[in-house]
Short mmCIF file of C-alpha atoms in Angstrom, two decimals:
data_model
loop_
_atom_site.label_atom_id
_atom_site.label_comp_id
_atom_site.label_asym_id
_atom_site.label_seq_id
_atom_site.Cartn_x
_atom_site.Cartn_y
_atom_site.Cartn_z
CA MET A 1 -1.39 -11.25 5.22
CA ASN A 2 -2.19 -14.17 7.84
CA GLN A 3 -6.79 -12.96 8.77
CA THR A 4 -8.71 -15.59 8.18
CA PHE A 5 -11.53 -13.47 7.18
CA LYS A 6 -9.45 -13.57 3.34
CA ASP A 7 -12.31 -11.32 1.21
CA PHE A 8 -10.28 -7.42 1.95
CA GLU A 9 -8.61 -5.64 -0.04
CA VAL A 10 -5.58 -3.04 1.84
CA ILE A 11 -4.43 -0.15 -0.18
CA MET A 12 -1.36 1.38 0.84
CA VAL A 13 -0.06 4.95 -0.62
CA ASP A 14 3.44 6.09 -0.44
CA ASP A 15 3.83 10.17 -1.15
CA GLY A 16 8.17 10.32 -1.34
CA SER A 17 8.80 8.58 2.33
CA THR A 18 11.85 8.42 2.67
CA ASP A 19 13.41 5.40 4.48
CA ASP A 20 12.60 1.45 3.08
CA SER A 21 9.23 1.31 3.12
CA PHE A 22 8.17 1.68 -0.29
CA MET A 23 9.64 -1.32 -0.74
CA ILE A 24 8.17 -3.07 2.41
CA CYS A 25 5.57 -2.68 0.39
CA GLN A 26 6.44 -3.50 -2.41
CA GLU A 27 7.18 -7.26 -1.20
CA TYR A 28 3.77 -7.41 0.11
CA VAL A 29 2.01 -6.50 -3.29
CA ALA A 30 4.72 -9.31 -5.02
CA ARG A 31 3.10 -11.28 -2.50
CA ASP A 32 -0.53 -10.92 -2.61
CA ASN A 33 -3.08 -9.60 -4.97
CA ARG A 34 -5.60 -8.39 -1.67
CA PHE A 35 -2.14 -5.90 -1.59
CA LYS A 36 -2.22 -2.65 -4.04
CA LEU A 37 0.44 0.63 -2.95
CA PHE A 38 -0.37 3.98 -4.81
CA HIS A 39 3.32 5.65 -5.71
CA GLN A 40 3.23 9.64 -5.48
CA GLU A 41 6.12 12.95 -4.70
CA ASN A 42 4.68 14.26 -1.02
CA LYS A 43 1.76 16.06 -0.98
CA GLY A 44 0.87 15.63 2.55
CA LEU A 45 -1.54 14.23 4.37
CA ALA A 46 -4.62 15.36 2.18
CA GLY A 47 -2.64 14.66 -1.33
CA ALA A 48 -2.38 10.88 0.01
CA GLN A 49 -6.04 10.56 1.15
CA GLU A 50 -7.22 12.32 -3.06
CA THR A 51 -5.18 9.80 -4.49
CA LEU A 52 -7.93 6.93 -2.75
CA VAL A 53 -9.94 9.13 -4.49
#
């Protein structure tokens, strides 16, 4: 969030994490519109990458 370069987008994929990372990511999304969050059930690495396509 503190980058001097402002023209970027952060894409985060939560694939069923069992810790508090989803809530932490939601806080970033609420504070900065450059942060995007996708949530899905755990599909492994390949499934998380497919979300971005």
